[in-house]
PDB file of C-alpha atoms and ligand atoms in Angstrom:
ATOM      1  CA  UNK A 127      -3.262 -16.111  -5.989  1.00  0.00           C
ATOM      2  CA  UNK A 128      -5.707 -18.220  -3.930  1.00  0.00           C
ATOM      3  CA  UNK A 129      -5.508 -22.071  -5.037  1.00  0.00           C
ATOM      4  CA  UNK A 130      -8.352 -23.141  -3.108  1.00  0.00           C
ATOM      5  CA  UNK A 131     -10.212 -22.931   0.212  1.00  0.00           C
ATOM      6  CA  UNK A 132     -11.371 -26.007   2.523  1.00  0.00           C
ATOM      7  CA  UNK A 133     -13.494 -25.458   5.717  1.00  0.00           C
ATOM      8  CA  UNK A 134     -14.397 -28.916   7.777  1.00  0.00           C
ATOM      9  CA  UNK A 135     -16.515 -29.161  11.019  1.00  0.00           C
ATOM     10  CA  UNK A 136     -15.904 -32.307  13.092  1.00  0.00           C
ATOM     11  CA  UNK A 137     -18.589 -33.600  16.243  1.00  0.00           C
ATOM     12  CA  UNK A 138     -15.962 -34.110  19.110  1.00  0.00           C
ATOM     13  CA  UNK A 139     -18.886 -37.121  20.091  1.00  0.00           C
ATOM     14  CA  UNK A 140     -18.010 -39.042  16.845  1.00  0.00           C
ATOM     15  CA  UNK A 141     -14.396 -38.929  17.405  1.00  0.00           C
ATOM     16  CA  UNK A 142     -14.735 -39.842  21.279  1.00  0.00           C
ATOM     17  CA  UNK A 143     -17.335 -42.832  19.754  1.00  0.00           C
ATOM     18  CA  UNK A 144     -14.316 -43.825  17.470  1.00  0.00           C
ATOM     19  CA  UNK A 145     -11.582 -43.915  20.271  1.00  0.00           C
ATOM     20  CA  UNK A 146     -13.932 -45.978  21.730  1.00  0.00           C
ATOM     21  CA  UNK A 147     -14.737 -48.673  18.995  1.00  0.00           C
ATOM     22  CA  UNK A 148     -11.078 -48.903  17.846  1.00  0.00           C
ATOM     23  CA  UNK A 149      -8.531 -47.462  20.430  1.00  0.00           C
ATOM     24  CA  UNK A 150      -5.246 -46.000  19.387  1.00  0.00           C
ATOM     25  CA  UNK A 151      -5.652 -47.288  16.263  1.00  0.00           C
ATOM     26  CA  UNK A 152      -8.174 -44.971  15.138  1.00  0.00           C
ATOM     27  CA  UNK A 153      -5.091 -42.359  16.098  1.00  0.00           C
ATOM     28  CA  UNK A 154      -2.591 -43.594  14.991  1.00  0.00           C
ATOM     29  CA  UNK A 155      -4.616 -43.583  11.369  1.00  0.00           C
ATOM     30  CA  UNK A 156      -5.136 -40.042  11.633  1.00  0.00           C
ATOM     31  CA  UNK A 157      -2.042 -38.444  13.113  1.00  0.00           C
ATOM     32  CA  UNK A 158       1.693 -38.224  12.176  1.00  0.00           C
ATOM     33  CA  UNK A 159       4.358 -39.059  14.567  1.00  0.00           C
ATOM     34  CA  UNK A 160       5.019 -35.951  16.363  1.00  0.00           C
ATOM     35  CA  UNK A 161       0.739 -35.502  16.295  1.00  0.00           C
ATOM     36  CA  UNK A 162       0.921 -39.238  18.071  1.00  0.00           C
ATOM     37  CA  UNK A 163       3.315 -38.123  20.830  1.00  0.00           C
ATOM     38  CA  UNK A 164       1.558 -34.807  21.358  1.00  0.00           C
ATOM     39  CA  UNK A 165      -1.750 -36.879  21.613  1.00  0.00           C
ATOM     40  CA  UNK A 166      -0.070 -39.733  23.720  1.00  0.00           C
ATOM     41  CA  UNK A 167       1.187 -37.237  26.332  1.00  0.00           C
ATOM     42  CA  UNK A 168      -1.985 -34.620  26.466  1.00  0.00           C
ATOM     43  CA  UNK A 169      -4.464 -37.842  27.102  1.00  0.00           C
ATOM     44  CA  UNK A 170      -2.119 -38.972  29.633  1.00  0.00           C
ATOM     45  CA  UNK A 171      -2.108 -35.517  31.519  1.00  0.00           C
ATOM     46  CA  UNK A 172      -5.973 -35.403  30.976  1.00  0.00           C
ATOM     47  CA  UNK A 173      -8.061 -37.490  28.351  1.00  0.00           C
ATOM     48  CA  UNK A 174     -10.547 -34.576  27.644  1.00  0.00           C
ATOM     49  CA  UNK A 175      -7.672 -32.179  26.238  1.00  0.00           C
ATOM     50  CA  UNK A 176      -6.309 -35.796  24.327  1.00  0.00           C
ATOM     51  CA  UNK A 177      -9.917 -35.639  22.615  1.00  0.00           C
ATOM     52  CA  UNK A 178      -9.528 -32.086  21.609  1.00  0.00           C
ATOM     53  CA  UNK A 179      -6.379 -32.420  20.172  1.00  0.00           C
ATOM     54  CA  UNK A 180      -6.982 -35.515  18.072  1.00  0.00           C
ATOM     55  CA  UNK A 181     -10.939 -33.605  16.636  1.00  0.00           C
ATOM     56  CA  UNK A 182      -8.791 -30.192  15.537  1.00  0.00           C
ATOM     57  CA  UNK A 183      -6.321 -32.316  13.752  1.00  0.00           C
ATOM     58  CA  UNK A 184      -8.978 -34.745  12.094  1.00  0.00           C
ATOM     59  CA  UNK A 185     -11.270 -31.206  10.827  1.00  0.00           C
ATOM     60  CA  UNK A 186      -7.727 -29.422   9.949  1.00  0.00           C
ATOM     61  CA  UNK A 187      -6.828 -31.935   7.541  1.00  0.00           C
ATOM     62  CA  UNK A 188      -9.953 -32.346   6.546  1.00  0.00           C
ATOM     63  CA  UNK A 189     -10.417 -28.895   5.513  1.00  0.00           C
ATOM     64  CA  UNK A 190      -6.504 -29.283   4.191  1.00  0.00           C
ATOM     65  CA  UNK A 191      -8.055 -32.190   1.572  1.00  0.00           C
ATOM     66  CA  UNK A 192     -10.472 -29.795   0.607  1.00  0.00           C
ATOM     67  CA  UNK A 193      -8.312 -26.892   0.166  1.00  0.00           C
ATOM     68  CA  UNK A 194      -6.198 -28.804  -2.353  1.00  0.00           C
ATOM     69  CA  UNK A 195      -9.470 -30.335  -4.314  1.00  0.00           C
ATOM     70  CA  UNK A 196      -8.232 -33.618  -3.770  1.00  0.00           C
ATOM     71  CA  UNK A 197     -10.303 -34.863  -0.685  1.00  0.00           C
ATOM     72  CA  UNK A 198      -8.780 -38.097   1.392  1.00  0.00           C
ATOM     73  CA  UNK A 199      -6.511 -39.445  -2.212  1.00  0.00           C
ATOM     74  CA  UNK A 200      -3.630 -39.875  -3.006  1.00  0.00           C
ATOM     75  CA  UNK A 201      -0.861 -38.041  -2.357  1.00  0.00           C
ATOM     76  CA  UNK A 202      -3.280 -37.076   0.413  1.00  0.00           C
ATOM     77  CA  UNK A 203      -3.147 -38.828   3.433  1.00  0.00           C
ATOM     78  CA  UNK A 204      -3.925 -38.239   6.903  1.00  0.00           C
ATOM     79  CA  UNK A 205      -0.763 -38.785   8.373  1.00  0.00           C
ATOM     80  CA  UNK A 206       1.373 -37.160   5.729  1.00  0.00           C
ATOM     81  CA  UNK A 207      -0.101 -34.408   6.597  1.00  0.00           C
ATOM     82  CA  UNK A 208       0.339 -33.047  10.011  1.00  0.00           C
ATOM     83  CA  UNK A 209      -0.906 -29.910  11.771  1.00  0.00           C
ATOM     84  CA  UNK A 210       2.300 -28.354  13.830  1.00  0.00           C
ATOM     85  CA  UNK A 211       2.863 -25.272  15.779  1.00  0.00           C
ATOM     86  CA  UNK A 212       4.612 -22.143  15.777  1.00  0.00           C
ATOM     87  CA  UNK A 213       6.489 -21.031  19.021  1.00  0.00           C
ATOM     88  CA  UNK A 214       3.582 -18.215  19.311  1.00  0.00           C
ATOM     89  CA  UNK A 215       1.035 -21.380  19.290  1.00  0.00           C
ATOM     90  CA  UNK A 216      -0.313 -20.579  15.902  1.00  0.00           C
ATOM     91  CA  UNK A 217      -0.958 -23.889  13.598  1.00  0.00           C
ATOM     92  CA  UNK A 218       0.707 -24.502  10.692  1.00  0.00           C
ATOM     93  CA  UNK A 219       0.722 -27.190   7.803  1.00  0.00           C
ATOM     94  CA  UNK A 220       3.812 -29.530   7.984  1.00  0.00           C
ATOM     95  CA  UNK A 221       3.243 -31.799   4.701  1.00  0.00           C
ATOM     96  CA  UNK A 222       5.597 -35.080   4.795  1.00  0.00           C
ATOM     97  CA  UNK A 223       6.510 -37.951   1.894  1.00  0.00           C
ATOM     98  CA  UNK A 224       5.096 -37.509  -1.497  1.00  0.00           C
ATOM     99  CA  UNK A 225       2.257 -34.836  -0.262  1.00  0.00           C
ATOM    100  CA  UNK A 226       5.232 -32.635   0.412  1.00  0.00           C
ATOM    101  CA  UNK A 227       6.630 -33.423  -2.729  1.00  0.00           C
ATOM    102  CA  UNK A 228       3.434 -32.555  -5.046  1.00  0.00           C
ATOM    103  CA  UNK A 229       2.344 -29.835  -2.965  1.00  0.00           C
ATOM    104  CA  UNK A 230       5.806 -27.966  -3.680  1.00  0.00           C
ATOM    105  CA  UNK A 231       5.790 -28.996  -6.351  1.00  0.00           C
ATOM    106  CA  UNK A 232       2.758 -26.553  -7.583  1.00  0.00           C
ATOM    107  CA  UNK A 233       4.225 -24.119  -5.984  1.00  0.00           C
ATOM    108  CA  UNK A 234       1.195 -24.375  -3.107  1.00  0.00           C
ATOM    109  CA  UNK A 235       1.568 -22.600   0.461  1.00  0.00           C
ATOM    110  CA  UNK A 236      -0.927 -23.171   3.285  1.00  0.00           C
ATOM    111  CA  UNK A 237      -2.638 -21.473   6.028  1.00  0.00           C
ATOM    112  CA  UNK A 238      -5.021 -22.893   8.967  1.00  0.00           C
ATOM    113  CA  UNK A 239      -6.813 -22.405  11.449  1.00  0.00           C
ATOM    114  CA  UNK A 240      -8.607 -23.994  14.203  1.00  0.00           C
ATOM    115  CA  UNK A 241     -11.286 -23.969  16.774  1.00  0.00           C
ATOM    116  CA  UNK A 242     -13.341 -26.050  19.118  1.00  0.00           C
ATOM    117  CA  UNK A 243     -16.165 -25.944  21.422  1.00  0.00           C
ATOM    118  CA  UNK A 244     -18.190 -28.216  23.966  1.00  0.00           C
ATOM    119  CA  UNK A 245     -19.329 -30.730  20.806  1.00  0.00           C
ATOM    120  CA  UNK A 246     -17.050 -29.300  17.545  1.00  0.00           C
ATOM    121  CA  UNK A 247     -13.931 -28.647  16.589  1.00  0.00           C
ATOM    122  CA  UNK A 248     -13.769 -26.812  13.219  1.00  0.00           C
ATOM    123  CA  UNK A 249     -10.906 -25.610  10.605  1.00  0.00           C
ATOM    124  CA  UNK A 250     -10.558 -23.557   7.560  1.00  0.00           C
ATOM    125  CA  UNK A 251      -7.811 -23.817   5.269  1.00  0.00           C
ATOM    126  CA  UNK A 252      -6.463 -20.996   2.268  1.00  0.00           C
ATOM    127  CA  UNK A 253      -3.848 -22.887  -0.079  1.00  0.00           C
ATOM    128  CA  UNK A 254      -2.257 -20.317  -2.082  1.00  0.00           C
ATOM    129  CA  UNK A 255      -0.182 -20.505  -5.467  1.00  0.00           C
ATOM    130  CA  UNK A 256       2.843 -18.736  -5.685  1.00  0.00           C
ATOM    131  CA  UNK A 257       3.268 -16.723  -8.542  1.00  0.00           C
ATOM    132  CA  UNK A 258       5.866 -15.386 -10.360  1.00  0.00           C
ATOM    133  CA  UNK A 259       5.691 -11.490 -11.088  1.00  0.00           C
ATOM    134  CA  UNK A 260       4.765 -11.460 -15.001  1.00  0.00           C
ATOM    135  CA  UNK A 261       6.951  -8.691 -15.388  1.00  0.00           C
ATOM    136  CA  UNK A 262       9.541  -7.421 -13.708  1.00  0.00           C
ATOM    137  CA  UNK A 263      10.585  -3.623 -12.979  1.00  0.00           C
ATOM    138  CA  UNK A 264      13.198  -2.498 -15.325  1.00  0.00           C
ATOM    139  CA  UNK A 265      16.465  -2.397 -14.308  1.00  0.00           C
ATOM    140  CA  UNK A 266      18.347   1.532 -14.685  1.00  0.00           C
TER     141      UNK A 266
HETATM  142  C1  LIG B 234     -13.784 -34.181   0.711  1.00  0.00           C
HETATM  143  C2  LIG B 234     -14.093 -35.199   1.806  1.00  0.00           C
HETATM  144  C3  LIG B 234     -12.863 -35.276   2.721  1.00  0.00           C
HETATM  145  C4  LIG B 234     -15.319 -34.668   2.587  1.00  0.00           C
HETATM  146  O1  LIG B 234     -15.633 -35.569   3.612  1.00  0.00           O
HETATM  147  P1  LIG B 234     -16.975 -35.655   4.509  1.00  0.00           P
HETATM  148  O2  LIG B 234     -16.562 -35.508   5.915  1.00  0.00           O
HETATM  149  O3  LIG B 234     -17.664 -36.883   4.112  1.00  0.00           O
HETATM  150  O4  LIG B 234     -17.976 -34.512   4.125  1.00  0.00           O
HETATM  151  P2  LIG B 234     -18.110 -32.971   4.572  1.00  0.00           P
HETATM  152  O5  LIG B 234     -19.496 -32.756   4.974  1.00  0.00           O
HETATM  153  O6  LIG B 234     -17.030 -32.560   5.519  1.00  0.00           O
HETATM  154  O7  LIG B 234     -17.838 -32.227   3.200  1.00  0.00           O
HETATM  155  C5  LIG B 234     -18.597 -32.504   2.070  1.00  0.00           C
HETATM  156  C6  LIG B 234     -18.281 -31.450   1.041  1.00  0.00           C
HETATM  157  O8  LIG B 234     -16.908 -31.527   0.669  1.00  0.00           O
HETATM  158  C7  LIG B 234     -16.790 -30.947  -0.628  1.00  0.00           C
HETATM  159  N1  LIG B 234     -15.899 -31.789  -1.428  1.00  0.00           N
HETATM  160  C8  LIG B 234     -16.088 -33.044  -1.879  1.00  0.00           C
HETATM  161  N2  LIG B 234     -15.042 -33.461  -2.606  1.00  0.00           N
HETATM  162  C9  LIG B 234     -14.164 -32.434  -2.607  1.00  0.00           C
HETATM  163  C10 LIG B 234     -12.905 -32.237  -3.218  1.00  0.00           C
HETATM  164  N3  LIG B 234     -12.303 -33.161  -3.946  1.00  0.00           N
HETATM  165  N4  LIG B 234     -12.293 -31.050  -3.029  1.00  0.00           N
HETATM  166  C11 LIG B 234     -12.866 -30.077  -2.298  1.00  0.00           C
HETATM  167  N5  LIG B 234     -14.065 -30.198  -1.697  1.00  0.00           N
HETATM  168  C12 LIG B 234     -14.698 -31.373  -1.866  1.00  0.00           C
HETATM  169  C13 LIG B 234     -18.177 -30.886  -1.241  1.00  0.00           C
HETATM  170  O9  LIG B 234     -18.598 -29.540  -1.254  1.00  0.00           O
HETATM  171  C14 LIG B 234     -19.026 -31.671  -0.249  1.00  0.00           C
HETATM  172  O10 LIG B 234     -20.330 -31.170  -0.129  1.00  0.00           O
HETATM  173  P3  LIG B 234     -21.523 -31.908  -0.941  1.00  0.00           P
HETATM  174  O11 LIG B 234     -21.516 -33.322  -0.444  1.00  0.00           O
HETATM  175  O12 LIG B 234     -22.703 -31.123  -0.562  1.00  0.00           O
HETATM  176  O13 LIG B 234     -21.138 -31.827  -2.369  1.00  0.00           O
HETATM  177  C15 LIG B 234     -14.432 -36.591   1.240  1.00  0.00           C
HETATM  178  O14 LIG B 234     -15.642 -36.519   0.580  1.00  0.00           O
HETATM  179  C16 LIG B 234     -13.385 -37.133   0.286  1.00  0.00           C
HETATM  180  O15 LIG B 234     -12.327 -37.544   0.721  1.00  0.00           O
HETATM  181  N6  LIG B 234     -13.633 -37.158  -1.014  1.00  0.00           N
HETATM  182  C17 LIG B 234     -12.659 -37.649  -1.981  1.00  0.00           C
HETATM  183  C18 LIG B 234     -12.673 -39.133  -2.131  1.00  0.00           C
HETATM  184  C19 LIG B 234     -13.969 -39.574  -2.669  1.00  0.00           C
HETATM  185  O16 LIG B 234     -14.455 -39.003  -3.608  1.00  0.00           O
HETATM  186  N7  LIG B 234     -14.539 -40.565  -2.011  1.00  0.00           N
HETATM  187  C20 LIG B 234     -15.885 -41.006  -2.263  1.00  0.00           C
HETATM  188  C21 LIG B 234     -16.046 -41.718  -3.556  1.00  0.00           C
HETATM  189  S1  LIG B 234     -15.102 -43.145  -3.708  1.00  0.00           S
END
């Protein structure tokens, strides 16, 4: 059954404003590792695609923290959760640390996705709960 739904639209402009006020450190707040050294190496290759990168990830988990009705606290953090990819480029939910461990522990399962245009990146989120079947066929 659905859990919960999150949506979150994010102005690339106020993202590219914070890189600019605080550096990597406004980065390395938001993203996980493996986010960091995605980020590091698509700003080197070209700082525009850097900027896209880091907005999708900052509305994704936004909309995540929605999805779960807890908003940015605790066990939800930015960098626990990260925003991966599947060899056929689709996003997926990688949760990390104790966000992992409450999130399984409710039996929860995410999906996301994400977009982006000139000025916004935007994400929407379903969170599922798994269910057990309430009964089961009969054995013969
Ligand atoms: C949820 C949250 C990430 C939204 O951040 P934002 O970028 O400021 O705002 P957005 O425009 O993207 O979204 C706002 C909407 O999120 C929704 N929202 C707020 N808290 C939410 C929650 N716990 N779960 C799901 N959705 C929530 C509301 O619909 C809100 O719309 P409203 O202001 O018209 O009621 C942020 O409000 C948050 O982390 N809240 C929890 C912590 C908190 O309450 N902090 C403030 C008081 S100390």
């Amino acid at each position: 059954m659905i859990y919960g739904i999150g949506t979150d639209i994010c102005d690339v402009r106020r993202i590219r404003a914070s890189l600019a006020r605080h550096g990597d450190r406004f980065a390395q707040k938001i993203l996980s590792d493996a986010e960091l050294a995605t980020w590091k190496s698509r700003s080197a290759r070209w700082p525009e695609q850097g900027l896209r990168y880091l907005a999708t990830r900052f509305s994704a988990k936004e909309a995540f923290s929605k999805a779960i009705g807890l908003g940015m606290r605790l066990p939800m953090t930015w960098r626990l959760c990260e925003i991966g990819k599947l060899p056929s480029g689709q996003p997926v939910i990688v949760l990390h640390g104790g966000l992992k461990v409450w999130f399984e522990g409710q039996g929860l399962q995410a999906h996301v996705t994400v977009t982006d245009e000139t000025d916004y990146a935007a994400s929407f989120v379903v969170v599922e709960k798994m269910v057990e079947l309430a009964s089961k066929p009969r054995q013969i």
